[in-house]
Short mmCIF file of C-alpha atoms and ligand atoms in Angstrom, two decimals:
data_model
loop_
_atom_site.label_atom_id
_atom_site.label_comp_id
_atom_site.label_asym_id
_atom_site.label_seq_id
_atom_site.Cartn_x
_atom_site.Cartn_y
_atom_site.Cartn_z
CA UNK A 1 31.32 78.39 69.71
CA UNK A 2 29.84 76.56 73.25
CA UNK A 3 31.83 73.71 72.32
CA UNK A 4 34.85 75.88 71.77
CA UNK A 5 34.69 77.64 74.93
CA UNK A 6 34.25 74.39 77.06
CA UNK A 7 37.39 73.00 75.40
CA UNK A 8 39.11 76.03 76.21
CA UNK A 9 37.80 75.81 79.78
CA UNK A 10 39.24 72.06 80.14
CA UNK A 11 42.36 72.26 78.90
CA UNK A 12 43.29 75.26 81.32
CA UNK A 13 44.29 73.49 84.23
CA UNK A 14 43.85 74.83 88.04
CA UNK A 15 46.95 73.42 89.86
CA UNK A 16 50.06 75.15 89.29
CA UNK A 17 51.52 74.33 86.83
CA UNK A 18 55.22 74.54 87.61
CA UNK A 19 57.62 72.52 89.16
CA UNK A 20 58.26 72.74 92.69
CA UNK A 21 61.87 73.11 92.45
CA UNK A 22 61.31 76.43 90.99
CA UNK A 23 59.57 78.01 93.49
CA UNK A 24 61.86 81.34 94.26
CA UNK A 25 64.00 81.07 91.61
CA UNK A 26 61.53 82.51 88.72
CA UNK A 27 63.40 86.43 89.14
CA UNK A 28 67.02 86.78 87.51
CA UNK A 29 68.93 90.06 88.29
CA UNK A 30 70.14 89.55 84.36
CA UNK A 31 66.73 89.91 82.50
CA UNK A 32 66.17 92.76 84.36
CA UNK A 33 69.55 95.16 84.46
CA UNK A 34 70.45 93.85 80.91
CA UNK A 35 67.05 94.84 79.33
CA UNK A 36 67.36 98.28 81.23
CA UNK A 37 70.92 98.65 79.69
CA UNK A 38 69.43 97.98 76.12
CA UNK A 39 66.76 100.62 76.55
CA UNK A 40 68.50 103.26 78.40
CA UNK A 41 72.07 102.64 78.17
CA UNK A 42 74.54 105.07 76.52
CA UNK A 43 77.28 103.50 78.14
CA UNK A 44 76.93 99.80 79.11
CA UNK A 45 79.44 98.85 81.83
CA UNK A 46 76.96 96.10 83.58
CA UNK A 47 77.11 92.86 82.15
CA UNK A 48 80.47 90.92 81.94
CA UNK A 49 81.58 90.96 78.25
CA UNK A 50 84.51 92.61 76.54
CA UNK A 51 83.00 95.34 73.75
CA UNK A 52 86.67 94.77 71.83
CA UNK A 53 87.17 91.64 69.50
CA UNK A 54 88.86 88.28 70.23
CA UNK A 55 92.18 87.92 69.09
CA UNK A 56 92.45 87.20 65.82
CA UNK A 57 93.92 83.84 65.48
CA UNK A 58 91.08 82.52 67.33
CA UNK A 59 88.67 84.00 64.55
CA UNK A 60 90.51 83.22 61.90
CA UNK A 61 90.74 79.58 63.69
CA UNK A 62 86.50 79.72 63.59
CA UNK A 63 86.45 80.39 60.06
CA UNK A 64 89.06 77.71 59.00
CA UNK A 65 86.93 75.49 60.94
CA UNK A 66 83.42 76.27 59.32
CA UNK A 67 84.83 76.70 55.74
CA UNK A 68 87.68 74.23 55.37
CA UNK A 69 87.72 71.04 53.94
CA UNK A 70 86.38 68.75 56.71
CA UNK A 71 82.53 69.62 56.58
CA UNK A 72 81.89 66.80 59.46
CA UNK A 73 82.84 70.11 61.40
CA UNK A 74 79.41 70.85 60.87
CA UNK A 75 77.95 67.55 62.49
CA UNK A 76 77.57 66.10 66.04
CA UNK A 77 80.86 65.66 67.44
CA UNK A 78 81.75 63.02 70.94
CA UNK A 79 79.12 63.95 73.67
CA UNK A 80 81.36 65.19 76.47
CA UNK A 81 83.88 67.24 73.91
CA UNK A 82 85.01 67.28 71.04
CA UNK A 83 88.34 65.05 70.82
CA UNK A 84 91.03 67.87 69.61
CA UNK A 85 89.20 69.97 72.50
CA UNK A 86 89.64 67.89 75.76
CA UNK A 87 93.15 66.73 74.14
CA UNK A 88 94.25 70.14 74.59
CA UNK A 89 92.57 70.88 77.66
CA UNK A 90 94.20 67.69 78.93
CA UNK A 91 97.66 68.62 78.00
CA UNK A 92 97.41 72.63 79.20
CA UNK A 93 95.69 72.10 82.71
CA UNK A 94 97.65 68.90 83.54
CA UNK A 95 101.12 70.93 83.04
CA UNK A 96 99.68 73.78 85.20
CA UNK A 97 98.68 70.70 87.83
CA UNK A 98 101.68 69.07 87.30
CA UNK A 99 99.69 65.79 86.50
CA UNK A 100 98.81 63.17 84.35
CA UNK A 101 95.24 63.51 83.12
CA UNK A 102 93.14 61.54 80.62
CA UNK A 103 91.48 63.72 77.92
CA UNK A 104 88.27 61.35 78.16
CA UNK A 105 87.54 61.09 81.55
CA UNK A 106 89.34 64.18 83.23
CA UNK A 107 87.59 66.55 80.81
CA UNK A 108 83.97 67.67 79.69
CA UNK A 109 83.19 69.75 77.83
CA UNK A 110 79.90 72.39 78.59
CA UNK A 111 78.11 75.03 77.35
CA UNK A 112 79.56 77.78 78.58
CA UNK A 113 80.37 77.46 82.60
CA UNK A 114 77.43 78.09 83.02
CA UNK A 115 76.37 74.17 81.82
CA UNK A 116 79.25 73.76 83.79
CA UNK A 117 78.20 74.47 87.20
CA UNK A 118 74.61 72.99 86.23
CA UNK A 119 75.83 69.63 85.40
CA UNK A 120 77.68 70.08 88.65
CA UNK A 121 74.90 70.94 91.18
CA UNK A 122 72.99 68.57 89.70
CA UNK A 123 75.29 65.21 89.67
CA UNK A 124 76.55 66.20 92.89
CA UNK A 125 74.10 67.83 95.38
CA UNK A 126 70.99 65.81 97.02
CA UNK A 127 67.82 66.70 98.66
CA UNK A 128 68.75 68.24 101.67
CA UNK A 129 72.59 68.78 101.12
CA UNK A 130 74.45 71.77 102.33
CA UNK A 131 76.78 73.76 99.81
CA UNK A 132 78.71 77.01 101.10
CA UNK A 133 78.91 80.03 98.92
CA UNK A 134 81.06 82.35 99.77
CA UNK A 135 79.53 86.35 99.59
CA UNK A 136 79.11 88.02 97.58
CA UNK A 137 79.08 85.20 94.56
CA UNK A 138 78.27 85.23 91.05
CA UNK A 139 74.21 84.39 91.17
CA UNK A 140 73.75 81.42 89.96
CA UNK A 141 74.84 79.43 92.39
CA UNK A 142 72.13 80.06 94.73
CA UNK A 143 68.80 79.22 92.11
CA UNK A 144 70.77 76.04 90.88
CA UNK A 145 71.92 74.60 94.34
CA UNK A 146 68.15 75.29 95.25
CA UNK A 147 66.88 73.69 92.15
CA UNK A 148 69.20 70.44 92.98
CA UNK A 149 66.96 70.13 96.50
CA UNK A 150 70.35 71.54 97.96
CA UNK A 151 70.47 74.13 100.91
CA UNK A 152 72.85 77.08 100.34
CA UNK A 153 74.71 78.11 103.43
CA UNK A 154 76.23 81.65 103.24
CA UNK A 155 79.54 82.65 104.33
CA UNK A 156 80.72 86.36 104.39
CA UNK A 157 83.98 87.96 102.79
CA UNK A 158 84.08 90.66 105.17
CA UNK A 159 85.40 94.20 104.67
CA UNK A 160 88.34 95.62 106.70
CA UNK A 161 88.58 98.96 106.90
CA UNK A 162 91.44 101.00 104.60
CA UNK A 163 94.52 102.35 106.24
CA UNK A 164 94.12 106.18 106.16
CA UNK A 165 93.34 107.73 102.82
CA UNK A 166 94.19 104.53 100.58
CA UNK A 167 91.38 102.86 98.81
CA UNK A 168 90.27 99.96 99.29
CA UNK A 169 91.33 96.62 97.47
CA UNK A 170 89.75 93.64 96.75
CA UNK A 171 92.19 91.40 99.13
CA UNK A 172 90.56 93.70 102.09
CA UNK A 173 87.25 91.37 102.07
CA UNK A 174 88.71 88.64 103.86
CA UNK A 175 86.67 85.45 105.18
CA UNK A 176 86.79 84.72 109.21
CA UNK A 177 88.43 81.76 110.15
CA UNK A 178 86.24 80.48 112.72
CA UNK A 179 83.02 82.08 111.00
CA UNK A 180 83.86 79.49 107.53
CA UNK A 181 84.46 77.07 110.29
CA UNK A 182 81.32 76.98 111.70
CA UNK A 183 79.56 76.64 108.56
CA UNK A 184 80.89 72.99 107.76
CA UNK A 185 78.81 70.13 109.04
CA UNK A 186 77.57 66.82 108.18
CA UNK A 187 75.33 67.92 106.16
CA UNK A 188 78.04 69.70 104.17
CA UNK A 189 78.42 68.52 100.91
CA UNK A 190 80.48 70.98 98.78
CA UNK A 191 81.49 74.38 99.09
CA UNK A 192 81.87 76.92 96.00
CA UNK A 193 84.94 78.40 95.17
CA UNK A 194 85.34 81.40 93.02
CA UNK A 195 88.51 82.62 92.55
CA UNK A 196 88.94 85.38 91.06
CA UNK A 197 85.75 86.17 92.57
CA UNK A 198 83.29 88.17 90.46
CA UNK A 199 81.88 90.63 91.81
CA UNK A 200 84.47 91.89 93.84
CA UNK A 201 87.67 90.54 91.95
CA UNK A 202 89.53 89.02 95.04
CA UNK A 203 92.17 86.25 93.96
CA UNK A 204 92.50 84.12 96.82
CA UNK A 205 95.82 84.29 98.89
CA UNK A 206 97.39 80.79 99.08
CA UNK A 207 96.57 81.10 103.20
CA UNK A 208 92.89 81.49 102.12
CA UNK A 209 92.78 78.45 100.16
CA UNK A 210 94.80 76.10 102.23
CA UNK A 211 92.07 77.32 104.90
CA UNK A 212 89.26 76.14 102.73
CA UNK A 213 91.37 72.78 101.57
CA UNK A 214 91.71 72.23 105.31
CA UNK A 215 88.21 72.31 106.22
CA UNK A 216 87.00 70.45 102.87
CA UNK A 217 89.65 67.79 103.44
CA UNK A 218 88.29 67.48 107.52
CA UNK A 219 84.65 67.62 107.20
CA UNK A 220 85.41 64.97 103.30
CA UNK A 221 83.71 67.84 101.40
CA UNK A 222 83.71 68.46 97.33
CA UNK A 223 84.78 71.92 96.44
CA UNK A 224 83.43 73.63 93.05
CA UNK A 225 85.96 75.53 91.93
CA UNK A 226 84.34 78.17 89.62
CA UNK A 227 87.97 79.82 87.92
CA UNK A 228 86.65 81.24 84.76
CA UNK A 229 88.69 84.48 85.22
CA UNK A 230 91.85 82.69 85.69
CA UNK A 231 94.00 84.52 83.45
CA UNK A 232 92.76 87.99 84.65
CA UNK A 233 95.23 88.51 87.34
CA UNK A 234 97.27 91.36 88.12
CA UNK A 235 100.19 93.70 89.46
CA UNK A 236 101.99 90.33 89.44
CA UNK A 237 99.80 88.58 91.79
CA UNK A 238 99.01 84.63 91.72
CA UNK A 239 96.34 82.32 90.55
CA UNK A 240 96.58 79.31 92.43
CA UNK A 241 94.17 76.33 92.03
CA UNK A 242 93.23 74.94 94.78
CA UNK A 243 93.14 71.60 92.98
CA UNK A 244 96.78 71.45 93.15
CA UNK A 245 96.97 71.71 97.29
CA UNK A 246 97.18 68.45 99.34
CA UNK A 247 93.98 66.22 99.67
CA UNK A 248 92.27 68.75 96.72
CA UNK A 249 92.44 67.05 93.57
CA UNK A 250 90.27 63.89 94.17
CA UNK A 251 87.52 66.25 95.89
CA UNK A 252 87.49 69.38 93.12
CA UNK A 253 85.78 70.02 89.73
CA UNK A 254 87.47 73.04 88.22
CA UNK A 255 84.93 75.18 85.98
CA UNK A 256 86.64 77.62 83.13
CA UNK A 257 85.36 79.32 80.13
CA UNK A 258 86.78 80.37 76.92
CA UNK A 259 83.87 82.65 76.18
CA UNK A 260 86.52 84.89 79.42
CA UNK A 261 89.61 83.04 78.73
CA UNK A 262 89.50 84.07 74.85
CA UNK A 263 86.81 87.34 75.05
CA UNK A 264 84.58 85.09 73.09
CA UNK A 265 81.57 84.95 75.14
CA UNK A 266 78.96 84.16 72.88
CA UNK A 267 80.54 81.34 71.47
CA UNK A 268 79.23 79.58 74.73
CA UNK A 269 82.16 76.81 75.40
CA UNK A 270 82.99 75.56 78.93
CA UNK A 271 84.44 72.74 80.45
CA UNK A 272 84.93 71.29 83.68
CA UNK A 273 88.54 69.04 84.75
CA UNK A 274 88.70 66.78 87.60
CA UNK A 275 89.03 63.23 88.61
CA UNK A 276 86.82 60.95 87.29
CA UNK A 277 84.82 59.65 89.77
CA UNK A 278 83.25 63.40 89.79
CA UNK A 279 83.23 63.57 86.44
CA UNK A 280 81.41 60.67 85.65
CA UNK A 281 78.41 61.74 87.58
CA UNK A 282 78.77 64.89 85.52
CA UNK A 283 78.61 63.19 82.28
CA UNK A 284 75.41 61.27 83.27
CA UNK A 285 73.63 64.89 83.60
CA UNK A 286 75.47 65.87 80.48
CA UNK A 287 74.61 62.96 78.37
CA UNK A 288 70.68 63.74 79.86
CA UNK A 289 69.83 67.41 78.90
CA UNK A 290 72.60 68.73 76.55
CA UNK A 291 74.54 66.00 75.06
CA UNK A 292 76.57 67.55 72.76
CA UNK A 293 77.82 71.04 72.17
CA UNK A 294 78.86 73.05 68.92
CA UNK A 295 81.68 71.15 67.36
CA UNK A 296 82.79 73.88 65.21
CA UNK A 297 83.09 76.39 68.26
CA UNK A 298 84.91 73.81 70.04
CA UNK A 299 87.47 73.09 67.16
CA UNK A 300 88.33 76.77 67.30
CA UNK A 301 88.70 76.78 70.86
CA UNK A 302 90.83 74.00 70.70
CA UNK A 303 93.38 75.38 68.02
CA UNK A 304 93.57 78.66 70.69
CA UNK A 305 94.91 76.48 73.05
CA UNK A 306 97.29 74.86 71.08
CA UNK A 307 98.55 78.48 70.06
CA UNK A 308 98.89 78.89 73.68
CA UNK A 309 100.66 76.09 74.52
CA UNK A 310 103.50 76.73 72.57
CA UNK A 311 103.55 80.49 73.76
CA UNK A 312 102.94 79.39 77.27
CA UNK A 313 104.78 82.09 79.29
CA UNK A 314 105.98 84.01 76.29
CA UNK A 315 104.95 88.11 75.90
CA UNK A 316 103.65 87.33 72.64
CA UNK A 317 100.52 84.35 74.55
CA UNK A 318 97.09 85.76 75.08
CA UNK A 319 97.17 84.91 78.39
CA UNK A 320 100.06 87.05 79.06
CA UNK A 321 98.49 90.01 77.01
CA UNK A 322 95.16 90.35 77.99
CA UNK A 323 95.50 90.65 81.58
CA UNK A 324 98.48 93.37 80.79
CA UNK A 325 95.60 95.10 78.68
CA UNK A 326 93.10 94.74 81.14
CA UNK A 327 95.00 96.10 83.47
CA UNK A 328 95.51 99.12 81.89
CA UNK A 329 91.67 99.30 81.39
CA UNK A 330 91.07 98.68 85.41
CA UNK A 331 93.81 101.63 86.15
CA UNK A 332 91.58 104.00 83.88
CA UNK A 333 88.47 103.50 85.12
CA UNK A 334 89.67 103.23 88.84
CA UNK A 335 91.15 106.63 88.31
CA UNK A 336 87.67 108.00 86.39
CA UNK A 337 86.09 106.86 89.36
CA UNK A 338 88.35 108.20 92.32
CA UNK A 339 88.29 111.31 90.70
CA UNK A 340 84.79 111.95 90.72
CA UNK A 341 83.89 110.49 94.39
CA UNK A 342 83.23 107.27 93.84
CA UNK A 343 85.01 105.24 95.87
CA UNK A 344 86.71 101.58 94.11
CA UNK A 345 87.54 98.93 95.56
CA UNK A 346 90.75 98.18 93.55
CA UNK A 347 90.54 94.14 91.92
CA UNK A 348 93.30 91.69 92.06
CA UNK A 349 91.77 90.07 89.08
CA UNK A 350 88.68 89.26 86.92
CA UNK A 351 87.04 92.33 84.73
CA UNK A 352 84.97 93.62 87.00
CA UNK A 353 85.12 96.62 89.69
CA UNK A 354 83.10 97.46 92.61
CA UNK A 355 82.78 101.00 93.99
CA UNK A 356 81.07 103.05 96.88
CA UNK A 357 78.26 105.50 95.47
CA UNK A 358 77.86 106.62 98.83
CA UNK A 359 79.19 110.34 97.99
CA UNK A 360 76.36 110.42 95.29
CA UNK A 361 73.19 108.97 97.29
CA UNK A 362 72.07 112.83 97.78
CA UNK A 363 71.04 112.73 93.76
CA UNK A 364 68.64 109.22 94.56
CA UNK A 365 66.97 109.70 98.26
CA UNK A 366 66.57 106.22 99.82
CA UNK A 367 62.67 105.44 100.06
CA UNK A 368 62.56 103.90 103.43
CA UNK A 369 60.78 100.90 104.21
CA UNK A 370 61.23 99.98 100.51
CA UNK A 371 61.89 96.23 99.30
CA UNK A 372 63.95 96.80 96.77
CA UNK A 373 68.11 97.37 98.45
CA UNK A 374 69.15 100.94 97.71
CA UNK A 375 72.03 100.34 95.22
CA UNK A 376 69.60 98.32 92.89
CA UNK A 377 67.20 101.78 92.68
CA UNK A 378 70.39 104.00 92.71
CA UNK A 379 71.63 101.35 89.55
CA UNK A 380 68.49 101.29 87.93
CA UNK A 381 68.45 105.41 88.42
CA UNK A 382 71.95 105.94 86.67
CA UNK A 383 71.24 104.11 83.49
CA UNK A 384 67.99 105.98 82.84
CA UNK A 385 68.75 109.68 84.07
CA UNK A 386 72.78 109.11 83.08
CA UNK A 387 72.72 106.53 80.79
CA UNK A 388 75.37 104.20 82.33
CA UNK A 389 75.01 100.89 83.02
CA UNK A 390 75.98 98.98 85.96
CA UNK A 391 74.68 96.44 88.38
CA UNK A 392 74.09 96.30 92.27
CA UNK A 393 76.04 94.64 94.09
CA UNK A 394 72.87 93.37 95.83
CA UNK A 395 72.35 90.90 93.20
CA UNK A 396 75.74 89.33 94.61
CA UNK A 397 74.04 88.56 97.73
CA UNK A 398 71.47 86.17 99.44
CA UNK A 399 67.77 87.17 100.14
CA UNK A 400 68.24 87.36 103.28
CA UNK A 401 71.84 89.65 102.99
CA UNK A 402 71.22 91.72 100.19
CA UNK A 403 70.52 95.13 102.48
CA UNK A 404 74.13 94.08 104.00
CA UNK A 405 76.35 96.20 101.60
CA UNK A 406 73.77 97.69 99.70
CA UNK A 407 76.03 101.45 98.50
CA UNK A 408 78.35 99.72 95.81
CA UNK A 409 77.75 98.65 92.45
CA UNK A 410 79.89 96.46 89.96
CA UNK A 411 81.19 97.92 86.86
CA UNK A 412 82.84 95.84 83.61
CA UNK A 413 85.79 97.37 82.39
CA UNK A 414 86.58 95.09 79.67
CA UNK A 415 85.77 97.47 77.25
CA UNK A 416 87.43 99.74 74.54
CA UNK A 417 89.21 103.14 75.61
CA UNK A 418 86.59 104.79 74.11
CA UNK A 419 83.98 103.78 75.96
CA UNK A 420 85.79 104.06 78.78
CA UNK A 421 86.17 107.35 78.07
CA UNK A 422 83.05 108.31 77.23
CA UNK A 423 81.71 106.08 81.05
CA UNK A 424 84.04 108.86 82.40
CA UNK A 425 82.60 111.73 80.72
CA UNK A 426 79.57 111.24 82.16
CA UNK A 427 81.04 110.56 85.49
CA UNK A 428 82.45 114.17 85.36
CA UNK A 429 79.64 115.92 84.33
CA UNK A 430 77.84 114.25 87.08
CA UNK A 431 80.14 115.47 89.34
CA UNK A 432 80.37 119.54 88.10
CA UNK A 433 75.77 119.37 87.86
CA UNK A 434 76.45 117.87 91.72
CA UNK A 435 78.93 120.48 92.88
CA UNK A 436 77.63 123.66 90.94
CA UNK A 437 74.56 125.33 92.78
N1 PMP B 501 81.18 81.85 86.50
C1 PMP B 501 81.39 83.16 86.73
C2 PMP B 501 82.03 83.58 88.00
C3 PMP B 501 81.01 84.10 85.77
O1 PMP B 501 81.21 85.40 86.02
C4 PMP B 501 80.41 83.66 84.56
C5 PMP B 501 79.97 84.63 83.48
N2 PMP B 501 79.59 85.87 83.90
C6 PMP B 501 80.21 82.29 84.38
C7 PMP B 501 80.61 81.42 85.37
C8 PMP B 501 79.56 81.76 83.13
O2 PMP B 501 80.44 81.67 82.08
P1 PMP B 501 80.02 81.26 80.59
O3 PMP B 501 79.72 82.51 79.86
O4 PMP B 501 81.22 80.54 80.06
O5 PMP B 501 78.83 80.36 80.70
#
């Protein structure tokens, strides 16, 4: 028993015991709001995933895969994507770039974008390194630039008013000019692009990006160029890569995902396309932590691509109906919301939506001198007394910023009509319990 204890007692050691490039980064807005959804939730508009199916040829693609004839399907396949995979992805992004590229060094593939952006912080940013986010920005960026011994320099999309009585749209948060200017330095190494943006679902006007090509092509920076929602555009509005300006292409790594390009998010494949003396560094993290990813996931992935290439433009491609579907979906829930008091902000693009619950902070009293920013208790509130789920748009914003617009939160509309419906249902009640004595 002694000898037991005094094992015990040795092997527990008294310096920490994690890395220091994890120091601040150990809380994740995710664990938290998606956990509360699971317990609480009747309605789960927080996290970004579609509650419908993907289309079918994709499925039925996935099953051919796993239970046709050629069972090395089921084995490793290359390292930095599977062949049929970056082929594709080869041929469909180098007709939208109008370029030549080389499946095996212009492509990689990742685990979700998420691998994506890793591999890319990692190859790219050094100890002490500057990288511009733009606000508010899809998490991640800030833990993983940190984790790379990078410094994340904020920029602001800043809101401008709406013109009497009309609500507010996503191309209303606009960056300043000289403001983005004064953030590029020396020390600047890359700035983050993410357009559509999630959370607010602002597609970037072509001005906005030539401004940002400008600067990255003056100051030699690399831009990441995070465009997993780039088929989730709409009212006829543009995507444009920012790749394909002047000076761009040798400095960018585009990110996408199919897990938002096909609703197939938990299939987990990503990929990255740029010039190779990016990618390369990218495939030396790659080869170093993930090395390969599912081959049979990627063979599916691949034959949805080839459906679209041939339907490229056409009514009947995926790309041309899910947006059209989706934006059906963001009319509906923009109108449930209106309706009710609670203010959208109407998206260009992406599948999410962010809206005002100022009208509604009577029901959750702010606790002053609290740490926690007053959207994140009003968020956490809703899902357990209403059972909807959303997230504060607080958790798309620096430490330091996060009490800046802190009376929105981001809702998901990528879901069926019924839920939908049933999101609005509880909106309404909530509205007649407010206004009834
Ligand atoms: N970038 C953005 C802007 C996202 O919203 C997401 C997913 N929410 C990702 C990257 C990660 O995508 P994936 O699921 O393919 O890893």
């Amino acid at each position: 028993q002694t000898h037991f204890v005094s094992l015990s007692l040795q092997a527990k050691m008294s310096r920490p015991v994690q890395a220091r490039r994890l120091e601040g980064t150990d809380k994740n807005i995710w664990v938290e709001f998606v956990k509360l959804a699971a317990t609480y939730s009747k309605v789960n508009l927080g996290q970004g995933f579609p509650d419908f199916p993907p289309p079918d040829f994709l499925k039925e693609s996935f099953v051919r895969a796993l239970s046709g004839e050629n069972h090395m399907l089921h084995q490793y396949t290359r390292a930095f994507g599977h062949p049929p995979l970056v082929k594709i992805l080869a041929q469909f992004f180098g007709k939208l770039l109008g370029r030549d590229l080389d499946p095996m060094t212009n492509v990689m593939v990742t685990v979700g974008a998420y691998q994506a952006l890793f591999c890319c912080f990692q190859a790219l940013v050094d100890e002490g390194d500057e990288v511009i986010i733009i606000e508010p920005f899809f998490d991640c960026y800030e833990p993983m630039v940190k984790m790379a011994g990078g410094m994340p320099v904020f920029v602001p999309l800043r809101p401008k008013a709406p013109k009497d009585g009309k609500l507010m749209s996503s191309a209303d948060w606009q960056l300043d000019p000289a403001e983005l200017a004064s953030k590029f330095s020396e020390r600047t190494k890359a700035i983050v692009l993410n357009s559509p943006n999630n959370p607010l679902g602002k597609v970037f006007s072509r001005e906005e990006l030539e401004l940002i090509a400008d600067l990255c092509v003056k100051h030699d920076v690399l831009c990441l160029s995070d465009e997993v929602y780039e088929w989730l555009v709409y009212d006829g509005k543009e995507h444009i890569r920012i790749a394909s300006l002047r000076g761009m292409w040798d400095r960018t790594v585009i990110i996408g995902s199919a897990g938002k390009t096909f609703s197939a998010t938990g299939w987990k494949v990503g990929w990255t396309v740029g010039p190779n003396r990016l990618l390369q560094h990218l495939r030396t993290v790659h080869q170093n932590s993930v090395y390969h990813c599912a081959t049979i996931a990627q063979e599916a992935v691949a034959q949805g691509f080839q459906r679209e290439l041939k339907l490229y433009g056409k009514p009947d491609s995926y790309f041309v109906q899910l947006p059209k579907e989706l934006q059906q979906k963001r009319d509906w829930l923009v109108q449930s919301l209106d309706a009710v008091g609670m203010k959208p902000i109407i998206p260009e693009g992406t599948y999410f939506l962010v809206a005002d619950i100022s009208k509604f902070k009577s029901d959750v009293p702010d606790v002053p001198d609290s740490d926690e920013p007053y959207d994140s208790r009003f968020a956490k509130w809703m899902v357990k007394n209403k059972g909807l789920a959303a997230i504060p748009l607080s958790a798309f914003y620096s430490g330091a910023h996060k009490n800046n617009y802190n009376h929105f939160i981001r809702f998901c509309f990528a879901k069926e009509e019924a839920t939908l419906k049933a999101a609005n249902d509880i909106l309404q009640k909530w509205k007649q319990e407010k206004t009834s004595p």
